[in-house]
Coordinates of C-alpha atoms in Angstrom, one line a residue:
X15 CA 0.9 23.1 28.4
X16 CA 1.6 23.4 24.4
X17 CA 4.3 21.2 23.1
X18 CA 4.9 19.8 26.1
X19 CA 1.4 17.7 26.3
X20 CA 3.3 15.2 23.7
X21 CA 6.2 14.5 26.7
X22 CA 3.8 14.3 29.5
X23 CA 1.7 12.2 28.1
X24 CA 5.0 9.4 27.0
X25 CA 5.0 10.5 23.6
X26 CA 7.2 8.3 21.5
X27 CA 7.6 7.9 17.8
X28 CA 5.7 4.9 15.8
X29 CA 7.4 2.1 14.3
X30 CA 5.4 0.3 12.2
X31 CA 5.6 -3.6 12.1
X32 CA 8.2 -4.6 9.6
X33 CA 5.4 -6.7 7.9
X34 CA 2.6 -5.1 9.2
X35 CA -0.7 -5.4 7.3
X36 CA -2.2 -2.7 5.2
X37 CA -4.0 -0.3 6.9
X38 CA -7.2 -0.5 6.2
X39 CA -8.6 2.9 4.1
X40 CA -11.3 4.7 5.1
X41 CA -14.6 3.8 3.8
X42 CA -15.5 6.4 1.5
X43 CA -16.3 4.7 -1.5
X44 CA -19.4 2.1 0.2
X45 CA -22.7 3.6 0.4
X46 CA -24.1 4.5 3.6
X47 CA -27.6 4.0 4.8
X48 CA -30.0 1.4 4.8
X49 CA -32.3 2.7 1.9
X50 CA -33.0 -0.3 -0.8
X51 CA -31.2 0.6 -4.6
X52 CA -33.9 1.8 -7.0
X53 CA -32.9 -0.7 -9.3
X54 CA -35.9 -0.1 -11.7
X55 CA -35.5 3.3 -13.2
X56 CA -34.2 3.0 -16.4
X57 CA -35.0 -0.8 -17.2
X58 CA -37.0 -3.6 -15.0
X59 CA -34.4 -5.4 -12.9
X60 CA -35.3 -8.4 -13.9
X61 CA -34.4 -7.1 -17.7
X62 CA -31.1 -5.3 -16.9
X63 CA -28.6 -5.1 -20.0
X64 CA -25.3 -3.8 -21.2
X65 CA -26.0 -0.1 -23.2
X66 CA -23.9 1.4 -25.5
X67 CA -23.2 5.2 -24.8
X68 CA -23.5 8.4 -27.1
X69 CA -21.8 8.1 -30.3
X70 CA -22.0 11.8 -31.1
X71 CA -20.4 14.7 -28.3
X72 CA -24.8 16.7 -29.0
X73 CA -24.8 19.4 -26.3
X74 CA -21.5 19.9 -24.4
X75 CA -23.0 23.0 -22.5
X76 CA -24.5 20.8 -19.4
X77 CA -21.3 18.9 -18.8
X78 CA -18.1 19.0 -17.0
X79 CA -16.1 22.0 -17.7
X80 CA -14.5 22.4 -14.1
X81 CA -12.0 19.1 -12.8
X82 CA -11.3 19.0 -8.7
X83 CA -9.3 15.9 -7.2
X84 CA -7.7 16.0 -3.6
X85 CA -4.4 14.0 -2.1
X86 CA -3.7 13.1 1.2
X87 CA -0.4 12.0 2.6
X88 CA 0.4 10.9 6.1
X89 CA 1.5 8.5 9.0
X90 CA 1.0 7.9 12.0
X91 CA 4.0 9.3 13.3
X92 CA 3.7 9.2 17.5
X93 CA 1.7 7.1 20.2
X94 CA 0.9 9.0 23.6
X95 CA -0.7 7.2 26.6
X96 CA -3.6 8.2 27.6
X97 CA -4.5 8.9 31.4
X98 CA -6.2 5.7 31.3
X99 CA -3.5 3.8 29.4
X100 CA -4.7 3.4 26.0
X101 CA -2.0 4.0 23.1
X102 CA -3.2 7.0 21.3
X103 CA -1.8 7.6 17.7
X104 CA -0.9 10.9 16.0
X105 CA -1.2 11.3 13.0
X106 CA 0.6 13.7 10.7
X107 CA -0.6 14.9 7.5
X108 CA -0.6 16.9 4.9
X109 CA -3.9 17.1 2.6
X110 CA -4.2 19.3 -0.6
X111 CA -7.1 19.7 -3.2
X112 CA -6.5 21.4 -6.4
X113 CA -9.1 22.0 -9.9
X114 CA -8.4 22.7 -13.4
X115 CA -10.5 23.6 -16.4
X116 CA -11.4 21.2 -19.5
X117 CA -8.7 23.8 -21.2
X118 CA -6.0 22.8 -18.5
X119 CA -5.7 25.7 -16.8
X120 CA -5.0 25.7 -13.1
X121 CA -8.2 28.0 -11.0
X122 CA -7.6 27.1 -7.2
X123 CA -4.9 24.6 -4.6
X124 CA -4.7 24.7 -1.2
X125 CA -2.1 22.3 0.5
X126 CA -2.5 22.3 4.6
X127 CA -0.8 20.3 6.9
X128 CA -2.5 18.4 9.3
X129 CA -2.3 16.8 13.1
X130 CA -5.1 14.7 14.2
X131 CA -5.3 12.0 17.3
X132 CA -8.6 11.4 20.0
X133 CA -8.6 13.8 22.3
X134 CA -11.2 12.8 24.3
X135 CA -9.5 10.9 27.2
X136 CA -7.0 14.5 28.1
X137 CA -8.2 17.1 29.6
X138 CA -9.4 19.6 27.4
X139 CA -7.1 23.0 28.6
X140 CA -4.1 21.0 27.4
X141 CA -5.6 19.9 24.1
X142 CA -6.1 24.0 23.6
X143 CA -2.6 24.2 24.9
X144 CA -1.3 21.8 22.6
X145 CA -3.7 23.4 19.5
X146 CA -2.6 26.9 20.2
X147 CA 1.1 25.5 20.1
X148 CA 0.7 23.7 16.6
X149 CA -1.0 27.3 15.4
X150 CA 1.8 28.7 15.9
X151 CA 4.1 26.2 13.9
X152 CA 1.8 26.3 11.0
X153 CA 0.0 23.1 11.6
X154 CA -4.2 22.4 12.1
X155 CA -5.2 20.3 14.4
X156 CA -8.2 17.5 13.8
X157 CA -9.9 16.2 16.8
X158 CA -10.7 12.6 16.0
X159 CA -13.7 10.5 17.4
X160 CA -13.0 7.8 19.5
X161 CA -14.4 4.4 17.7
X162 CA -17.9 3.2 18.6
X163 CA -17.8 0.2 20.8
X164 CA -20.6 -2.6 20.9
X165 CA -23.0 -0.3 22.9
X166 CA -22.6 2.2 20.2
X167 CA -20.9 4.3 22.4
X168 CA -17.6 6.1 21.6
X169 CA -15.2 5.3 23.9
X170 CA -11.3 4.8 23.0
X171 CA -9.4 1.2 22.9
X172 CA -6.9 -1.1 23.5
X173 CA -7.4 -2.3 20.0
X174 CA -4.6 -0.4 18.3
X175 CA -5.7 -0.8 14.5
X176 CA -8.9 0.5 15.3
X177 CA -7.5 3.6 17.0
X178 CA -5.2 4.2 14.0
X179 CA -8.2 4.1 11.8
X180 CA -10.1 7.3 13.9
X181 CA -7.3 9.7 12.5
X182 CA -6.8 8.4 8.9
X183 CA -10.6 8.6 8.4
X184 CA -11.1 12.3 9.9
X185 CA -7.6 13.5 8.0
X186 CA -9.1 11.8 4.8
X187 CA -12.7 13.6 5.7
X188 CA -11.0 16.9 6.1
X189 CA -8.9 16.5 2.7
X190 CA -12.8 16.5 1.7
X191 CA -13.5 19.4 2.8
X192 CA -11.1 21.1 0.9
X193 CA -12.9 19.8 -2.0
X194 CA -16.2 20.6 -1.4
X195 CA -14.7 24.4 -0.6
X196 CA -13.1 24.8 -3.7
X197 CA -16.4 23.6 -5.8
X198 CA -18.5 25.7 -3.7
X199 CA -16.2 28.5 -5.3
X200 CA -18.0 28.4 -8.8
X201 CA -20.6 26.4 -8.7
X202 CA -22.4 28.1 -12.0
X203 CA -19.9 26.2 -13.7
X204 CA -20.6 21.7 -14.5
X205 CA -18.3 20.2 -12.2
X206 CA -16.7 16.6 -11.7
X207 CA -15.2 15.4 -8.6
X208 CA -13.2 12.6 -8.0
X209 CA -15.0 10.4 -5.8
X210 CA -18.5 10.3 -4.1
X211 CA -20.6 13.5 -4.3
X212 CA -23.0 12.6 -1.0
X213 CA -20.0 13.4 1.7
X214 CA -20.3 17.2 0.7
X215 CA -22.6 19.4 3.6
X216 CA -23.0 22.8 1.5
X217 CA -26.6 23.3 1.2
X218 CA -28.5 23.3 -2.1
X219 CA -25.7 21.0 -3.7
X220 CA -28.4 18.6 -4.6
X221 CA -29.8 20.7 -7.2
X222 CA -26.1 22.0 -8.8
X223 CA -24.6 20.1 -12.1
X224 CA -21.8 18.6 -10.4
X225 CA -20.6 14.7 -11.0
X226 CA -19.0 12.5 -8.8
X227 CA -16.4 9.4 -10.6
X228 CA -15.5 6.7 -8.3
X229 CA -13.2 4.2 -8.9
X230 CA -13.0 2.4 -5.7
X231 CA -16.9 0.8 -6.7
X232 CA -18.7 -1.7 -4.7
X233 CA -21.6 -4.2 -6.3
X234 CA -23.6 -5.1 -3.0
X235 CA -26.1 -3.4 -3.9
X236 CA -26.4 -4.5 -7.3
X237 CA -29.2 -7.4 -8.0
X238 CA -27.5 -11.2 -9.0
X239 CA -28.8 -9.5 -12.9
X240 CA -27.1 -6.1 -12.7
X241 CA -23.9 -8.3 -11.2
X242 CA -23.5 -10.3 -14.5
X243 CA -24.1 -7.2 -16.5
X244 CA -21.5 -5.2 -14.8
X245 CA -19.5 -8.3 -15.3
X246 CA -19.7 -8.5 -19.0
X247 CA -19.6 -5.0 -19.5
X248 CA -17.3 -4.2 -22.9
X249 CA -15.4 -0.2 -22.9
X250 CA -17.8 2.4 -23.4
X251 CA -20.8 0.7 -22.3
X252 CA -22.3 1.1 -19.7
X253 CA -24.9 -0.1 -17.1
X254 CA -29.1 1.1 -16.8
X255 CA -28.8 4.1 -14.0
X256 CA -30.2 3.5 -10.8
X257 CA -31.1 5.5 -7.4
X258 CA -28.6 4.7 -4.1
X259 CA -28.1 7.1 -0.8
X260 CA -24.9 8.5 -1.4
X261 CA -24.1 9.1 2.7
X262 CA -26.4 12.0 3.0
X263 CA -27.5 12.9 -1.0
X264 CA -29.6 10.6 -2.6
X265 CA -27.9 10.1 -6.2
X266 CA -29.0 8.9 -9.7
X267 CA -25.6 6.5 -10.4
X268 CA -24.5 4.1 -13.1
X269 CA -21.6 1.8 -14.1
X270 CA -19.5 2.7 -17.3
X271 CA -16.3 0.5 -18.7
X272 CA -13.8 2.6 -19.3
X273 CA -10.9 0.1 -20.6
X274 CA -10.1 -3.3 -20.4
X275 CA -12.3 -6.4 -20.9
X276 CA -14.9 -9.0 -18.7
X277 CA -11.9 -11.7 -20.3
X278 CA -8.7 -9.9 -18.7
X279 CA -10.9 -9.1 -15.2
X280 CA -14.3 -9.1 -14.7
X281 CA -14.4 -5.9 -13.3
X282 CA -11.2 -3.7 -14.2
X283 CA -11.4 -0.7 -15.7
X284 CA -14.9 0.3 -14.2
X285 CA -15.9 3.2 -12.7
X286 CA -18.8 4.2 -10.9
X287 CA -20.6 7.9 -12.2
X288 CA -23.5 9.4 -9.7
X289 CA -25.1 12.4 -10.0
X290 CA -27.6 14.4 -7.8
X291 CA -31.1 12.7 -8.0
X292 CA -32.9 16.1 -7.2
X293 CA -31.4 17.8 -10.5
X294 CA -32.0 14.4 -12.4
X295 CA -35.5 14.5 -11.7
X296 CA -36.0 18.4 -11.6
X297 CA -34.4 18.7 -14.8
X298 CA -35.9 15.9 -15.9
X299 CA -32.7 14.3 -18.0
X300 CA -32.8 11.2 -18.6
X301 CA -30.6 8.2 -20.6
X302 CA -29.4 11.3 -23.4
X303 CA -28.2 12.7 -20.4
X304 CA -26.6 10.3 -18.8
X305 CA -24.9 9.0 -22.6
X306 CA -23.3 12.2 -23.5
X307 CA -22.1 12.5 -19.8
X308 CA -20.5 8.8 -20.4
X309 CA -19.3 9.9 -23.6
X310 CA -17.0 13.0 -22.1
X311 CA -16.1 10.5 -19.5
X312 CA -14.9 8.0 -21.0
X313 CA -13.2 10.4 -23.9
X314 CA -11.7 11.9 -21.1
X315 CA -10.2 8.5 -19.7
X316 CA -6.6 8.5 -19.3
X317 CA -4.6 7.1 -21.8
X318 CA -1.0 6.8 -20.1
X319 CA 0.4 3.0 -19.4
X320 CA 2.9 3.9 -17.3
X321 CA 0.2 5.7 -14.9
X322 CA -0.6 3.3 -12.5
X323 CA -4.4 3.6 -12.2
X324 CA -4.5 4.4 -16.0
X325 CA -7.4 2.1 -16.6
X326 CA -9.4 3.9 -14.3
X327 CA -8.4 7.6 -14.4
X328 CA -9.1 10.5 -16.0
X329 CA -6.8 12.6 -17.7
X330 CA -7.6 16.1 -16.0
X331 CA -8.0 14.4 -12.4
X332 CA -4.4 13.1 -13.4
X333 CA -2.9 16.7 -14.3
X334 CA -4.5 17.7 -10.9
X335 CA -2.8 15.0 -9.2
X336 CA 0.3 16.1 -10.5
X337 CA -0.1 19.5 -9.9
X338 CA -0.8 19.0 -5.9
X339 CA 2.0 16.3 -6.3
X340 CA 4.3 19.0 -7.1
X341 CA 3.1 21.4 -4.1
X342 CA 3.4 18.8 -1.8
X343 CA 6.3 17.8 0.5
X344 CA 7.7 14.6 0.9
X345 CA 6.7 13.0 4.1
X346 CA 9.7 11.8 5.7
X347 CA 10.8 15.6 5.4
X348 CA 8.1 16.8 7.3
X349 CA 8.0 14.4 9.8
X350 CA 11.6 14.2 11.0
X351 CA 10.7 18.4 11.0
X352 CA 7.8 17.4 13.4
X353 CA 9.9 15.1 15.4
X354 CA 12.8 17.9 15.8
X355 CA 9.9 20.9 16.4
X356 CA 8.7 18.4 19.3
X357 CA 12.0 17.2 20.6
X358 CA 11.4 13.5 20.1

């Protein structure tokens, strides 16, 4: 069938709501799992304070030397009906993932373009039809689940929003994947990602020096003490480390205050740090290790005003932006390309 799946199926192009709410992102920053926080690692939790991180760079061999961020652009950009009469998004991507060295110099980028929607309600020799077709025109495609309804099973919906969300969250998963690929490349080398660590599947990752930074962070966890802590928190101090399930890795994780103050907001410029809780304790490091780590973080915190998450960046994860920035292509000039390739 190729290309023509999209017409026999009504494909028409999405026009978004003039004031349509945000979408909602994926949730890739909340932990998942129902484990309890080992809240009593480094202090009791009922004596939880603020700590003041390395002074002095000591040993620089142990920490990050390698930098890897990823960016992912893209819209829904059609709705086809499915046999059963459920709207269907597309969604049209294009993901990258890029790394640099503490020196600045650029080692791997891969930009892809993507094309993800449910396929479960067509039948599947015109989704290969319709896969074989994008091959051809350089695009991947990304099967999306259908969203779990109240039985638990996946079955797709009338509920629009929530079939948007199915494609955005595998497109951002897959943006993910070109992350974990590109660490998996030198992993002899002390690593920091941007963003959670426990999404990654390589084996044997647990035991690697590799460091996650999130800035999207999330206190549920956190006891009504460690709250006001993380509250009052001043720059470059951080909170006691404590044990979470990141998704599937169980990680040793802390607070640090990278700028700002608990007067301006009582949580900007706070990032959350975790690292794998198999090296922690087979390495057996400790609150040295996790101080000098803060230290290179937070000397490594971005320092541009006119950056608009400055207060919670980086300054290599912001020269890898930039470089996969440049690579990239601006989306209305690849969709109205998509549109023309599919006749719409």
């Amino acid at each position: 069938m190729s290309l023509e799946f999209v017409h026999n199926y009504q494909g028409n192009r999405y026009q978004p709501p003039p004031q349509s709410l945000p979408a909602m992102p994926p949730d890739d920053s909340d932990e998942s799992g129902t484990a309890e926080p080992e809240l009593d690692l480094e202090y009791p939790r009922d004596s939880w304070k603020s700590l003041p991180i390395a002074t002095k760079d000591g040993d620089l061999t142990d920490l990050p030397q390698r930098f890897i961020d990823g960016r992912h652009r893209g819209e829904t950009v059609l709705w086809l009906s499915a046999p059963t009469g459920e709207p269907i998004p597309v969604r049209l991507a294009e993901i990258a993932a890029g790394c640099i060295t503490l020196q600045g110099r650029r080692e791997n980028q891969v930009v892809q373009r993507v094309v993800s929607l449910i396929s479960q309600p067509f039948p599947w020799e015109e989704i290969e039809g319709f896969v074989t077709a994008l091959q051809v025109h350089g695009y991947r495609f990304l099967d999306a689940p259908a969203p779990l309804d109240e039985s638990g099973a996946r079955r797709v919906s009338f509920d629009f929003g929530t079939m948007e969300n199915q494609p955005r969250t595998r497109v951002q998963r897959e943006m993910q994947v070109l992350e974990e690929m590109i660490l998996c490349q030198n992993l002899d080398v002390p690593t920091l990602m941007d963003g959670r660590i426990g999404w990654f599947s390589q084996p044997g990752l647990e035991t690697r020096n590799i460091v996650g930074v999130i800035k999207n962070t999330r206190e549920r966890y956190l006891h009504n003490e460690g709250i006001q802590v993380l509250m009052r928190l001043s720059p470059a101090e951080r909170t006691p480390f404590f044990a979470v399930q990141s998704h599937d890795m169980p990680v040793i994780t802390w607070f640090l205050r990278l700028a700002g103050s608990n007067r301006s907001m009582p949580n900007s410029g706070i990032v959350r740090i975790e690292v794998p809780k198999k090296r922690f304790e087979t390495q057996q490091l400790g609150s040295d290790f996790v101080n000098r780590l803060s230290k290179r973080i937070y000397d490594l915190r971005s320092r541009h005003s006119d950056y608009q998450r400055s207060a919670i960046s980086l300054e290599p994860i912001v020269r890898v932006e930039a470089s996969l920035s440049a690579c990239m292509t601006p989306p209305q000039h690849y969709q109205n390309r998509f549109y023309r390739l599919l006749n719409i």
